[in-house]
């Protein structure tokens, strides 16, 4: 089934994050729209982020729409699903907000810091952000990253505006090697907040950079399974 995958990045808001995944999805017969968010604009909040994604989808050629939100993109992706007909929402190593919760409060409310520290001790990982994000990204790929990755705090200060999760089929996908959002942490958050299981694939927090082919297979597979099941 040909679909359009709308790819919402995490903090820093760069479409570049998806540059290895886009050709993989296209090779599998789908279209892909990688979105640049106004991450460096202190006047831009969740409404502006949502509208930016909607504007990026306006010229799509048709077929089912799949919205993929990575990391901080989990704040925006569900909002998009309330504004445009969406076949599937995929949370990829993503934040899962509650109604009225700010992105800033999410970290404490979920116990992220403790969960990350416990996973680092258990696995012998350094508690270092560069390692957490880049440990499995090929150095030659990381070297092409645009700089700087500025991220305004404005979207983190706003209460998440929905009263409930959107009525869109949702899948939660986690890199089993994620050192920033450890997979056990993601399982707990997705279970507590959405009542959903987490499906795993190899790769870390930036799995679209480290394992784009495996990620594309999983995304296309989600859509195919949904089509067979008739939703």
Short mmCIF file of C-alpha atoms in Angstrom, two decimals, residues 90-177:
data_model
loop_
_atom_site.label_atom_id
_atom_site.label_comp_id
_atom_site.label_asym_id
_atom_site.label_seq_id
_atom_site.Cartn_x
_atom_site.Cartn_y
_atom_site.Cartn_z
CA UNK A 90 3.82 5.91 15.34
CA UNK A 91 5.69 7.06 18.44
CA UNK A 92 9.40 6.42 17.92
CA UNK A 93 11.50 6.64 21.10
CA UNK A 94 9.00 9.35 21.91
CA UNK A 95 7.64 11.40 24.76
CA UNK A 96 4.07 10.41 25.66
CA UNK A 97 2.33 13.43 27.20
CA UNK A 98 -0.74 13.53 29.41
CA UNK A 99 -3.51 16.13 29.00
CA UNK A 100 -2.52 19.38 30.69
CA UNK A 101 1.05 18.25 31.37
CA UNK A 102 3.89 20.44 30.18
CA UNK A 103 6.82 18.96 28.35
CA UNK A 104 9.01 20.40 31.08
CA UNK A 105 7.08 18.55 33.79
CA UNK A 106 7.13 15.29 31.79
CA UNK A 107 10.70 14.46 32.79
CA UNK A 108 10.00 14.43 36.51
CA UNK A 109 6.51 12.94 36.18
CA UNK A 110 7.86 9.93 34.28
CA UNK A 111 10.95 9.46 36.43
CA UNK A 112 13.17 9.77 33.37
CA UNK A 113 16.38 10.80 35.12
CA UNK A 114 16.27 7.91 37.57
CA UNK A 115 15.35 5.39 34.87
CA UNK A 116 18.18 6.55 32.65
CA UNK A 117 20.71 6.39 35.51
CA UNK A 118 19.56 2.91 36.51
CA UNK A 119 19.87 1.64 32.95
CA UNK A 120 23.34 3.16 32.62
CA UNK A 121 24.50 1.41 35.80
CA UNK A 122 22.94 -1.91 34.79
CA UNK A 123 24.48 -1.92 31.32
CA UNK A 124 27.74 -0.12 32.01
CA UNK A 125 26.85 2.82 29.76
CA UNK A 126 28.45 6.22 30.37
CA UNK A 127 25.92 8.76 31.60
CA UNK A 128 26.85 11.17 28.83
CA UNK A 129 24.57 12.87 26.32
CA UNK A 130 26.92 12.50 23.35
CA UNK A 131 27.12 8.77 24.01
CA UNK A 132 23.37 8.51 24.63
CA UNK A 133 22.51 10.04 21.28
CA UNK A 134 25.40 9.01 19.04
CA UNK A 135 26.78 5.71 20.33
CA UNK A 136 25.43 3.72 17.35
CA UNK A 137 25.28 6.46 14.69
CA UNK A 138 28.05 5.99 12.10
CA UNK A 139 30.64 8.75 12.63
CA UNK A 140 30.53 9.73 8.97
CA UNK A 141 26.77 10.31 9.32
CA UNK A 142 27.06 12.28 12.56
CA UNK A 143 29.73 14.45 10.92
CA UNK A 144 27.19 15.74 8.38
CA UNK A 145 24.78 17.05 11.04
CA UNK A 146 23.84 20.72 10.62
CA UNK A 147 24.75 22.97 13.52
CA UNK A 148 23.66 24.36 15.86
CA UNK A 149 20.76 22.25 17.09
CA UNK A 150 18.95 25.04 18.94
CA UNK A 151 15.76 24.16 20.81
CA UNK A 152 13.53 26.80 22.34
CA UNK A 153 11.97 26.03 25.71
CA UNK A 154 8.61 27.46 24.63
CA UNK A 155 6.95 24.16 23.60
CA UNK A 156 8.09 22.58 26.88
CA UNK A 157 6.40 25.33 28.91
CA UNK A 158 2.93 24.87 27.41
CA UNK A 159 0.34 22.44 28.82
CA UNK A 160 -0.38 19.68 26.34
CA UNK A 161 -3.73 20.83 24.94
CA UNK A 162 -5.69 17.65 24.18
CA UNK A 163 -8.24 16.28 26.66
CA UNK A 164 -7.49 12.72 25.59
CA UNK A 165 -5.29 10.79 23.20
CA UNK A 166 -6.54 11.10 19.59
CA UNK A 167 -8.73 8.37 18.15
CA UNK A 168 -5.99 7.23 15.79
CA UNK A 169 -4.45 3.75 15.74
CA UNK A 170 -1.16 4.17 17.59
CA UNK A 171 1.98 2.05 17.68
CA UNK A 172 4.87 2.59 20.07
CA UNK A 173 8.28 1.69 18.67
CA UNK A 174 11.51 1.72 20.67
CA UNK A 175 15.14 1.14 19.85
CA UNK A 176 16.23 -1.65 22.18
CA UNK A 177 19.65 0.03 22.47
#
